[in-house]
mmCIF file of C-alpha atoms (C1' of nucleotides) in Angstrom:
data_model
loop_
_atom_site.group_PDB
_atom_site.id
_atom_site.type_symbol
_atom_site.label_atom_id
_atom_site.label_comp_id
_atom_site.label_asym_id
_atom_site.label_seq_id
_atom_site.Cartn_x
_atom_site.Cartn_y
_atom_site.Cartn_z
ATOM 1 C CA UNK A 1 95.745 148.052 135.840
ATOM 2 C CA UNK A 2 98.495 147.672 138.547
ATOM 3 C CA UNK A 3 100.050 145.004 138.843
ATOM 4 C CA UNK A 4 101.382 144.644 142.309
ATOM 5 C CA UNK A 5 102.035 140.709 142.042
ATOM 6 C CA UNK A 6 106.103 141.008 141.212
ATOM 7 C CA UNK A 7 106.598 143.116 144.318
ATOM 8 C CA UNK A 8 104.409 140.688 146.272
ATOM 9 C CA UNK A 9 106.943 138.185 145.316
ATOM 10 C CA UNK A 10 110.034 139.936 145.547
ATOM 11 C CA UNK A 11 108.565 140.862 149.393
ATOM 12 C CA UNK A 12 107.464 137.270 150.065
ATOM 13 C CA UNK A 13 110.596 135.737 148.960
ATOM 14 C CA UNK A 14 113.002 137.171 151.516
ATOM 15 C CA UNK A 15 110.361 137.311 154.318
ATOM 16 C CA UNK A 16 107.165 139.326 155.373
ATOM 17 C CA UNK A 17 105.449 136.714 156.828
ATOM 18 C CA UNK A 18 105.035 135.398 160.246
ATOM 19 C CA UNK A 19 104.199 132.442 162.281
ATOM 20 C CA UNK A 20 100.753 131.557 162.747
ATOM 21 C CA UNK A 21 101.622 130.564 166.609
ATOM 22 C CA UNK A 22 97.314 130.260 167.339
ATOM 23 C CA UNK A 23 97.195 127.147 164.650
ATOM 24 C CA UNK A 24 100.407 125.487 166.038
ATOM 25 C CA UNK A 25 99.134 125.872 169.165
ATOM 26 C CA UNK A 26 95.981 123.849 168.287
ATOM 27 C CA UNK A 27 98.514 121.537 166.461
ATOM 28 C CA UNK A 28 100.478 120.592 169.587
ATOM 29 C CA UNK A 29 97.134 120.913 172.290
ATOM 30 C CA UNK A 30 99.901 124.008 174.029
ATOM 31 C CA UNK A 31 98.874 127.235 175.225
ATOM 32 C CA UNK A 32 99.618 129.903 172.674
ATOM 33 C CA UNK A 33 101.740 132.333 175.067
ATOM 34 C CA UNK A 34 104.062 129.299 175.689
ATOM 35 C CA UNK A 35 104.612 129.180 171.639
ATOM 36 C CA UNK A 36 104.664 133.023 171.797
ATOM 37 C CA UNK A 37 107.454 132.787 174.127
ATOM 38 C CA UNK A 38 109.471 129.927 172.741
ATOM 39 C CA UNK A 39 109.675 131.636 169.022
ATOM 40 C CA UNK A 40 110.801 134.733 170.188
ATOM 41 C CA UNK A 41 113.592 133.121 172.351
ATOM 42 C CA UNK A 42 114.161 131.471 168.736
ATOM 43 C CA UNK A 43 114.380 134.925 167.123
ATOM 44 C CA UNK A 44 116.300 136.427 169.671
ATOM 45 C CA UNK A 45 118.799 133.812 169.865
ATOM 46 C CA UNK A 46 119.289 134.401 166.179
ATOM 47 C CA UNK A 47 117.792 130.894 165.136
ATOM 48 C CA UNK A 48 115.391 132.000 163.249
ATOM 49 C CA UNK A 49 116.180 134.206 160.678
ATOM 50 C CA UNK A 50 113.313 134.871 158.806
ATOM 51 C CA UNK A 51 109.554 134.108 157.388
ATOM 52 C CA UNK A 52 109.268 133.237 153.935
ATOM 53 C CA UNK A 53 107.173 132.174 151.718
ATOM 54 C CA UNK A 54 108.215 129.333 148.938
ATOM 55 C CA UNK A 55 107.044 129.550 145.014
ATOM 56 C CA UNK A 56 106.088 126.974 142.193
ATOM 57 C CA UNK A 57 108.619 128.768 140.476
ATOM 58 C CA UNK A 58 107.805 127.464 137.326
ATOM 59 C CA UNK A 59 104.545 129.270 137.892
ATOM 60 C CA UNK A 60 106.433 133.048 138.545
ATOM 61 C CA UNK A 61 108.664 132.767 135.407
ATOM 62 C CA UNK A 62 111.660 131.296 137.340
ATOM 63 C CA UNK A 63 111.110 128.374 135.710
ATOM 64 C CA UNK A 64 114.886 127.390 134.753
ATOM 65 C CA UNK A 65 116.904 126.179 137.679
ATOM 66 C CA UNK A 66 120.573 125.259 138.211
ATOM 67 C CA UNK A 67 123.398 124.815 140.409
ATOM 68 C CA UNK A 68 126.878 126.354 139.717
ATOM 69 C CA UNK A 69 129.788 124.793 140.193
ATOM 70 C CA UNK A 70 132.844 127.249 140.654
ATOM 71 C CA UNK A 71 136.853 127.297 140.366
ATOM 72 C CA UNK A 72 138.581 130.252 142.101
ATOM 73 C CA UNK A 73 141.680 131.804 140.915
ATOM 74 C CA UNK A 74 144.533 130.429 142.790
ATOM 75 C CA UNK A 75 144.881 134.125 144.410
ATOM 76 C CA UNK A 76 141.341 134.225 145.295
ATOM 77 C CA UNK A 77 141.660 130.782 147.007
ATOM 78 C CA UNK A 78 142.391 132.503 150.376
ATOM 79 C CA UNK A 79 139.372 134.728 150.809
ATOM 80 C CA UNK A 80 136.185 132.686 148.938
ATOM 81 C CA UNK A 81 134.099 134.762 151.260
ATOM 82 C CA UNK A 82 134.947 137.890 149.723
ATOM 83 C CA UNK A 83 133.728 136.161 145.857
ATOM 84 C CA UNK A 84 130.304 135.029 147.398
ATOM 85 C CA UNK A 85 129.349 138.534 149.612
ATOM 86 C CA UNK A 86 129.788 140.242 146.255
ATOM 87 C CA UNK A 87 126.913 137.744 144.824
ATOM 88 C CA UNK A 88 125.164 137.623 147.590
ATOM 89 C CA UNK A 89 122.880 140.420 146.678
ATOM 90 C CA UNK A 90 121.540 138.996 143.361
ATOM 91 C CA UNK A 91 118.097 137.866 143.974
ATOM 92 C CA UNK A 92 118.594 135.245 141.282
ATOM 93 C CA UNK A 93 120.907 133.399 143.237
ATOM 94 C CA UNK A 94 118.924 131.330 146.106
ATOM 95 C CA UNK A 95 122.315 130.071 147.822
ATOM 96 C CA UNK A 96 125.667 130.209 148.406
ATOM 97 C CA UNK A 97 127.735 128.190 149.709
ATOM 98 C CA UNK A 98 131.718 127.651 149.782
ATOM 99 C CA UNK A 99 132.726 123.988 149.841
ATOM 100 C CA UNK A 100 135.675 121.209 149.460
ATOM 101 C CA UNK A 101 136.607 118.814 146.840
ATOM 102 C CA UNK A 102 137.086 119.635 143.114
ATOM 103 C CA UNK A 103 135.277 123.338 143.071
ATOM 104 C CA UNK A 104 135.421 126.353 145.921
ATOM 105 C CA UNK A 105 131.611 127.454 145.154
ATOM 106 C CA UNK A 106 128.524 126.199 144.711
ATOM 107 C CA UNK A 107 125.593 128.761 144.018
ATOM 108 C CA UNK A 108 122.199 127.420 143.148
ATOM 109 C CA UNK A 109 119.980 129.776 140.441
ATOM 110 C CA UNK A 110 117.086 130.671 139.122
ATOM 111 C CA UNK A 111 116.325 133.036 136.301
ATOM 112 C CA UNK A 112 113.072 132.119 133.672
ATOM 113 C CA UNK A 113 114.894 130.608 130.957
ATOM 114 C CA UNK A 114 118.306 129.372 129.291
ATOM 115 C CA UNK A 115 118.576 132.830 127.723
ATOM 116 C CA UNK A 116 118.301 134.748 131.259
ATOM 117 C CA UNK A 117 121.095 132.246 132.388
ATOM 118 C CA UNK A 118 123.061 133.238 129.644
ATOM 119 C CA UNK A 119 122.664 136.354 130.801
ATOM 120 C CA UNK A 120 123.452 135.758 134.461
ATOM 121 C CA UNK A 121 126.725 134.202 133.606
ATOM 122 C CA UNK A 122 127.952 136.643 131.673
ATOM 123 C CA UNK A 123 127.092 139.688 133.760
ATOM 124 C CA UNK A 124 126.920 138.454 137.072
ATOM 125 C CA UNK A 125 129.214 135.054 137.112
ATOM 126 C CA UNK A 126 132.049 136.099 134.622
ATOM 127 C CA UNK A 127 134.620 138.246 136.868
ATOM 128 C CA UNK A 128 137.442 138.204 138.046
ATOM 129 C CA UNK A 129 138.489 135.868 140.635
ATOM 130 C CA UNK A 130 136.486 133.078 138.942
ATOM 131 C CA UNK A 131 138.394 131.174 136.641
ATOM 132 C CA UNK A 132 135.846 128.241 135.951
ATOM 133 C CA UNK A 133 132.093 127.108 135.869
ATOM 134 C CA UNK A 134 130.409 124.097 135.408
ATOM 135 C CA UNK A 135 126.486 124.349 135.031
ATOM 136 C CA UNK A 136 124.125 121.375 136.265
ATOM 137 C CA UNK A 137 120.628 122.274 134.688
ATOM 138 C CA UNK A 138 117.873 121.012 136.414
ATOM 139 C CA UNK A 139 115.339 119.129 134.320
ATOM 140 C CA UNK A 140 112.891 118.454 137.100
ATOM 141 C CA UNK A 141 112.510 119.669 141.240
ATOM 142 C CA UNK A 142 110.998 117.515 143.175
ATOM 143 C CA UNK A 143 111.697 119.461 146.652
ATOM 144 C CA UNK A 144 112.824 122.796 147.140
ATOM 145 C CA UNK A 145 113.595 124.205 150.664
ATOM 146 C CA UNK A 146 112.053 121.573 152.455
ATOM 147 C CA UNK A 147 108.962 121.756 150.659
ATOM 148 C CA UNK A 148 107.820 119.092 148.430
ATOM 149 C CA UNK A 149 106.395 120.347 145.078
ATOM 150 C CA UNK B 1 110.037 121.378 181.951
ATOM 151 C CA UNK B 2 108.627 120.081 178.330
ATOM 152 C CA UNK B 3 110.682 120.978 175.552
ATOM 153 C CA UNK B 4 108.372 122.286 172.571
ATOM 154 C CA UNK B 5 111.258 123.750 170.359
ATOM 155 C CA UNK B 6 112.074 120.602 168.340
ATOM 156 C CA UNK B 7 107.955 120.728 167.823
ATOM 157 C CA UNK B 8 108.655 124.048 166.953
ATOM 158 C CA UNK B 9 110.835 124.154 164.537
ATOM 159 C CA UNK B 10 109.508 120.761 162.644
ATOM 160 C CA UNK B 11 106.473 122.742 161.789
ATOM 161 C CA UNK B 12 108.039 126.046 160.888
ATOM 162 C CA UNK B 13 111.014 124.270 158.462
ATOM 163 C CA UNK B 14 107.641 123.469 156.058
ATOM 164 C CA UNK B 15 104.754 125.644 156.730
ATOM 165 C CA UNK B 16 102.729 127.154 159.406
ATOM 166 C CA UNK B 17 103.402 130.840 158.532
ATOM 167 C CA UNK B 18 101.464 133.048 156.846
ATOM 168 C CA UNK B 19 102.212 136.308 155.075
ATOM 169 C CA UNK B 20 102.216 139.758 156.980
ATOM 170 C CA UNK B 21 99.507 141.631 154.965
ATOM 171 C CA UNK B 22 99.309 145.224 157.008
ATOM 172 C CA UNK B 23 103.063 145.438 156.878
ATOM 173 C CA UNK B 24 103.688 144.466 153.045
ATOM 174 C CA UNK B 25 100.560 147.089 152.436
ATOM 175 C CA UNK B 26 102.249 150.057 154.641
ATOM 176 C CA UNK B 27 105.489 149.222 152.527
ATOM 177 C CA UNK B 28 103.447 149.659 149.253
ATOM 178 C CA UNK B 29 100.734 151.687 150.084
ATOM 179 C CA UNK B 30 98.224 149.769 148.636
ATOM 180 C CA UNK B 31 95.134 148.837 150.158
ATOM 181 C CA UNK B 32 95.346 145.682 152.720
ATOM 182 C CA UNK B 33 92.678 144.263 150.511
ATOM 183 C CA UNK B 34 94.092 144.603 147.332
ATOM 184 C CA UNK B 35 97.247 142.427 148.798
ATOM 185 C CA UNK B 36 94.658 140.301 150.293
ATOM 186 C CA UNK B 37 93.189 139.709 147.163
ATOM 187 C CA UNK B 38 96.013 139.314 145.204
ATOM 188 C CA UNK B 39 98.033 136.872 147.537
ATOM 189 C CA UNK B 40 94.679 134.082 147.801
ATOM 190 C CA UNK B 41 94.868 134.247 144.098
ATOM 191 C CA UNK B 42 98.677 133.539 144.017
ATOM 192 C CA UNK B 43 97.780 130.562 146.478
ATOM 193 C CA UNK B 44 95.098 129.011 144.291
ATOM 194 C CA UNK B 45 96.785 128.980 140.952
ATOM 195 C CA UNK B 46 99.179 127.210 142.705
ATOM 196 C CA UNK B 47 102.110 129.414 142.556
ATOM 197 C CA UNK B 48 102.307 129.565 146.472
ATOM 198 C CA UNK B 49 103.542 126.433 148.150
ATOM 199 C CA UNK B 50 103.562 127.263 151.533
ATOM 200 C CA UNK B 51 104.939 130.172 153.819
ATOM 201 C CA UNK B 52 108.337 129.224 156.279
ATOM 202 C CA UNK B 53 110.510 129.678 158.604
ATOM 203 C CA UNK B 54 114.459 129.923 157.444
ATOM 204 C CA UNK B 55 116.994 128.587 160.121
ATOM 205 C CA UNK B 56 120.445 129.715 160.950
ATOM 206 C CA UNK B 57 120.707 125.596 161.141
ATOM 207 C CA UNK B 58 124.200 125.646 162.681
ATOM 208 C CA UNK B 59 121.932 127.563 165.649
ATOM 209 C CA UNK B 60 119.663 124.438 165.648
ATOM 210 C CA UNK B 61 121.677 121.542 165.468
ATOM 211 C CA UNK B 62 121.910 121.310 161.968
ATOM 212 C CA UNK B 63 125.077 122.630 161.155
ATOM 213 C CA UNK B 64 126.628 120.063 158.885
ATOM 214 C CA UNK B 65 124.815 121.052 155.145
ATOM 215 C CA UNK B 66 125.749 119.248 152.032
ATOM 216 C CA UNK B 67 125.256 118.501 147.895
ATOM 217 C CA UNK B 68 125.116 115.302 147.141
ATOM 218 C CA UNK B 69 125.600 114.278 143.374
ATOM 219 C CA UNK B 70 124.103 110.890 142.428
ATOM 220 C CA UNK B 71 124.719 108.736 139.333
ATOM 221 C CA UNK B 72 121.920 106.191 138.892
ATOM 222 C CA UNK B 73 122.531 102.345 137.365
ATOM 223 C CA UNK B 74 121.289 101.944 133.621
ATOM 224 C CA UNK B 75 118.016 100.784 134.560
ATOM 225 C CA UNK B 76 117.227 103.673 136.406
ATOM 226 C CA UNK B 77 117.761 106.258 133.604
ATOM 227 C CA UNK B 78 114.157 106.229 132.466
ATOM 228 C CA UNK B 79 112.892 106.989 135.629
ATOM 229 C CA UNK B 80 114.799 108.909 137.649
ATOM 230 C CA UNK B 81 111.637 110.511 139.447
ATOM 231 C CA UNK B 82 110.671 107.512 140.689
ATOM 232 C CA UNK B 83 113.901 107.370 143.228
ATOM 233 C CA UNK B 84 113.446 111.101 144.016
ATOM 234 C CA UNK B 85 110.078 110.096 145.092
ATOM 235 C CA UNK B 86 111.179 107.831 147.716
ATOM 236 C CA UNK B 87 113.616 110.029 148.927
ATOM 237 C CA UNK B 88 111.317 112.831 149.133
ATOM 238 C CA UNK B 89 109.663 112.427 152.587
ATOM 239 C CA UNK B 90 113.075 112.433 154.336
ATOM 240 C CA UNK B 91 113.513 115.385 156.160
ATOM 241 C CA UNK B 92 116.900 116.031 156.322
ATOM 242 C CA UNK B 93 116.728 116.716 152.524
ATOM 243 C CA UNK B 94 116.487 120.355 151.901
ATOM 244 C CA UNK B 95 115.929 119.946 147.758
ATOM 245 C CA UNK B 96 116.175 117.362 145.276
ATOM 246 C CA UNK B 97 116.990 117.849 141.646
ATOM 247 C CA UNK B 98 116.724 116.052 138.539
ATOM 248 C CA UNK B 99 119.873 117.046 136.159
ATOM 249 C CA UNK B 100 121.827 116.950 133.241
ATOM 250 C CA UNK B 101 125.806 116.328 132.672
ATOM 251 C CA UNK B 102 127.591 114.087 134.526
ATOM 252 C CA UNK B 103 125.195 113.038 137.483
ATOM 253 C CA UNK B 104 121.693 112.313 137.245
ATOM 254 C CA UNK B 105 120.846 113.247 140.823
ATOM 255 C CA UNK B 106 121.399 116.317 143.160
ATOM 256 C CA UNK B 107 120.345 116.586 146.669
ATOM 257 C CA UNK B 108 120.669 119.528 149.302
ATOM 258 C CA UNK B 109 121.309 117.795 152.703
ATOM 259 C CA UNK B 110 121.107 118.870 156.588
ATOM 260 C CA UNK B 111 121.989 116.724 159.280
ATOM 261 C CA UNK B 112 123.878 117.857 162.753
ATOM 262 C CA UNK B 113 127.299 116.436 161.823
ATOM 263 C CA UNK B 114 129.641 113.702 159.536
ATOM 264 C CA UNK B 115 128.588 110.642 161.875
ATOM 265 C CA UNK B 116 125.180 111.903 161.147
ATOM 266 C CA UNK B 117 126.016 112.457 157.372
ATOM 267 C CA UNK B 118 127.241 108.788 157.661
ATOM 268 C CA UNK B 119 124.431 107.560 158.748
ATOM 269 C CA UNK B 120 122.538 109.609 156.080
ATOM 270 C CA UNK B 121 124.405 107.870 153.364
ATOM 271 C CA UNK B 122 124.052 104.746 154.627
ATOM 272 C CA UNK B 123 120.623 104.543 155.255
ATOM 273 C CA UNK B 124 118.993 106.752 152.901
ATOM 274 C CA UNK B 125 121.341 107.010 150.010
ATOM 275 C CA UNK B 126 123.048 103.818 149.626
ATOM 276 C CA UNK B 127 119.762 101.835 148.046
ATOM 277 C CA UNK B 128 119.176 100.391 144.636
ATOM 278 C CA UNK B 129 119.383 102.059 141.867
ATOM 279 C CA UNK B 130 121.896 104.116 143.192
ATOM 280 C CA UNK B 131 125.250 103.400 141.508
ATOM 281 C CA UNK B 132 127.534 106.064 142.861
ATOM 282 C CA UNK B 133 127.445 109.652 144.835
ATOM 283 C CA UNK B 134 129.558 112.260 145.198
ATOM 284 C CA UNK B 135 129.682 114.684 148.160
ATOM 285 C CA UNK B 136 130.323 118.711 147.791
ATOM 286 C CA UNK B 137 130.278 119.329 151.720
ATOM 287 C CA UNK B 138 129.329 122.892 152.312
ATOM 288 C CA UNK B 139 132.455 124.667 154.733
ATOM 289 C CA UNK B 140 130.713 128.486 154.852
ATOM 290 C CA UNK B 141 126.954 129.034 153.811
ATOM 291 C CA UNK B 142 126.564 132.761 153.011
ATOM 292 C CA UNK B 143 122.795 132.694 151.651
ATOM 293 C CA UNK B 144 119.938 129.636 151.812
ATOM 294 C CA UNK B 145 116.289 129.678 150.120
ATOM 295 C CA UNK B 146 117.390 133.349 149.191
ATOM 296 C CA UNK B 147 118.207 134.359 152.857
ATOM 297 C CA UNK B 148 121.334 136.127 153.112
ATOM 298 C CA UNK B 149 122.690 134.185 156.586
ATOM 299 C "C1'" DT C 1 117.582 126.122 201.990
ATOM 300 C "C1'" DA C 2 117.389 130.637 200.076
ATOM 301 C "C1'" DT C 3 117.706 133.346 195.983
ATOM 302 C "C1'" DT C 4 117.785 134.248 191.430
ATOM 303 C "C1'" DT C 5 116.677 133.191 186.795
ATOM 304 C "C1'" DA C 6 114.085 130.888 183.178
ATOM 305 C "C1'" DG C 7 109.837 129.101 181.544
ATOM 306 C "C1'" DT C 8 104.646 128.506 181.685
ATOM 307 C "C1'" DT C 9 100.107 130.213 181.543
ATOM 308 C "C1'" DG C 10 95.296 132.787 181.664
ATOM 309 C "C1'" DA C 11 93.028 137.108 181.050
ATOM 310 C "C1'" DA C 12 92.765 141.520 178.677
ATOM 311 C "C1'" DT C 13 94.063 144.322 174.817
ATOM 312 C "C1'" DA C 14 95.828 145.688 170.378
ATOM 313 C "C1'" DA C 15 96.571 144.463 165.872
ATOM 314 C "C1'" DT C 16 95.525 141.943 161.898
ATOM 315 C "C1'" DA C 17 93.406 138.968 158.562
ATOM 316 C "C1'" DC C 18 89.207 138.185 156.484
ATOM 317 C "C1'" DT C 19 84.382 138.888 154.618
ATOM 318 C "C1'" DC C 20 81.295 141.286 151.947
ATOM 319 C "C1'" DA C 21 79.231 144.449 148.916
ATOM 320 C "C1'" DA C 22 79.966 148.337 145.919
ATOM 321 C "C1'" DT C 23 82.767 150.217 142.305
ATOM 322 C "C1'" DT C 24 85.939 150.294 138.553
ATOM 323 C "C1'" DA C 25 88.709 148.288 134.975
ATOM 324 C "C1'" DT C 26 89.498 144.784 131.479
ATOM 325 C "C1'" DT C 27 88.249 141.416 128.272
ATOM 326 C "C1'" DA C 28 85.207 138.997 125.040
ATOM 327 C "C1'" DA C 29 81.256 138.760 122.052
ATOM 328 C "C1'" DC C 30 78.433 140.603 118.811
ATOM 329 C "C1'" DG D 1 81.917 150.589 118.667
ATOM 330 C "C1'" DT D 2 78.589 148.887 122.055
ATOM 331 C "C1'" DT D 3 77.291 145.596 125.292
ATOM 332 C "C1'" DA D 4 77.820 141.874 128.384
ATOM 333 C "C1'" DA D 5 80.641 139.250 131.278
ATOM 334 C "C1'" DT D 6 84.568 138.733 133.982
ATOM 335 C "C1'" DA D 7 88.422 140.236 136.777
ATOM 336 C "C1'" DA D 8 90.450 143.453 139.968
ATOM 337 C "C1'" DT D 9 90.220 147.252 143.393
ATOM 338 C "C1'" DT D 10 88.684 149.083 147.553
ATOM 339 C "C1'" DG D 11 86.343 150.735 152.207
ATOM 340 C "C1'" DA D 12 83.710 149.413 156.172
ATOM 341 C "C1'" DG D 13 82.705 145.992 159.490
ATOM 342 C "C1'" DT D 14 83.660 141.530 161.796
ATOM 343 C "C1'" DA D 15 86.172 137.614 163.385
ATOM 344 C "C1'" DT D 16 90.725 135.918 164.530
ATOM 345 C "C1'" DT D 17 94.950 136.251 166.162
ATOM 346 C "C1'" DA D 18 99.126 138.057 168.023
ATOM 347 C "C1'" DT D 19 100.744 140.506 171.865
ATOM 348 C "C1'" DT D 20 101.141 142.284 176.534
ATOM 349 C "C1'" DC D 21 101.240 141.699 181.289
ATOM 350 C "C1'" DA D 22 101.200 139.869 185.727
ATOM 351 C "C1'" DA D 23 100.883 135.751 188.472
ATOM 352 C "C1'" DC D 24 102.714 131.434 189.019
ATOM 353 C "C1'" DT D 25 105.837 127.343 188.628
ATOM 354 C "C1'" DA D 26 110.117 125.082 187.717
ATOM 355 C "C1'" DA D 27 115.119 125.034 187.467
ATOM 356 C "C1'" DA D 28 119.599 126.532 188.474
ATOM 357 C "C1'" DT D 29 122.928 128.614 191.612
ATOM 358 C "C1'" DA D 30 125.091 129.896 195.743
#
DNA sequence: TATTTAGTTGAATAATACTCAATTATTAAC
DNA sequence: GTTAATAATTGAGTATTATTCAACTAAATA
């Protein structure tokens, strides 16, 4: 039998959904053209970037979770843009983000289990440019994205 | 003139979306059905939380995004959930994590600015149980709940 | 005040999700 | 292996919903 469900995910993770502007609309007692109108000024304006939808992800065999910590190489320090649009395409990595203090990088993963992070690190993580990690593991999400699991 | 957009965008950060069937089908070419059928059952086992809206948040006033890292007092330690709890229903808090290493804590944070990080922290964060944090502000977010931004 | 632009809204239409029943595939029991 | 039960696929029809459009109202600008 087919199983379609990974590409359903894979499809619903990035976006390929929409708003459901007729129960908002109910929600907030407004006519449904006025929503209509405000969400696409949203869109247009770029606010909005796109519909989602958000896993159990212990339930789609992303069950292991963590947030990266990263050093840059002192040439590298310059341009931290150029180390994250390289990652950027990974689909195990659900953020990126380049910030002060004692690391340039912080990415936040998710791959199904410590082996698959081994994995990540070594293929994906270990390159040039980054001279250090440090790995927080998560043991237990409470929230994720705003929604509460 | 009424202003529905904060409205808006309340609703849309956790839910009120709902996947694009016809379109995900096309882009398979599978039967609507079968997607149909196969997305209710992701929903009921639970590995569907909800479907979303992703923000450019600098777009919509919440431009200033960062980790916190939180180290608990002794007495905490057993129960770490039970402070995640609390903090769970405050909606500036994009994700919280329980972890290992050298924090027990980490939370992903949006408010509009540092006087409204400040206030964060003071209000939300500084409570009891909670011995010591450390902030990772975020100065470039490249990707977010697997949205390249 | 006049003029333009932005936002609101109801009515009509197009598109889509959803329901249901029939069919096929898979699994479990004997 | 055969049979029975369960799970998954699918097409046709219906119910909802998003979308379009034109009329109207409010706000901003000169």
């Amino acid at each position: 039998m087919k199983d379609i469900t990974p590409k359903l995910i894979s499809l619903l993770k990035e976006g390929y959904c929409t708003p459901q502007i007729a129960r908002m609309a109910k929600k907030l007692s407004e006519p449904s053209t006025t929503l209509q109108y405000n969400i696409k000024k949203l869109e247009k304006e770029g606010s909005i970037k796109a519909y989602k939808a958000v896993f159990d992800y212990k339930k789609i065999d992303e069950g292991f979770c963590a947030f990266v910590l990263i050093t840059l190489s002192p040439n590298e320090y310059g341009d931290p843009e150029r180390v994250g649009r390289e990652l950027i395409k990974h689909s195990e990595i659900e953020s990126i983000d380049v910030i002060t203090g004692d690391w340039e990088m912080v990415l936040k993963v998710r791959v199904s289990d410590q082996d698959a992070y081994y994995n990540f690190v070594k293929n994906v993580i270990s390159r040039k440019g980054i001279t250090k990690i440090k790995t927080l593991t998560s043991l237990k999400q409470l929230k994720t994205e705003f929604v509460e699991l």
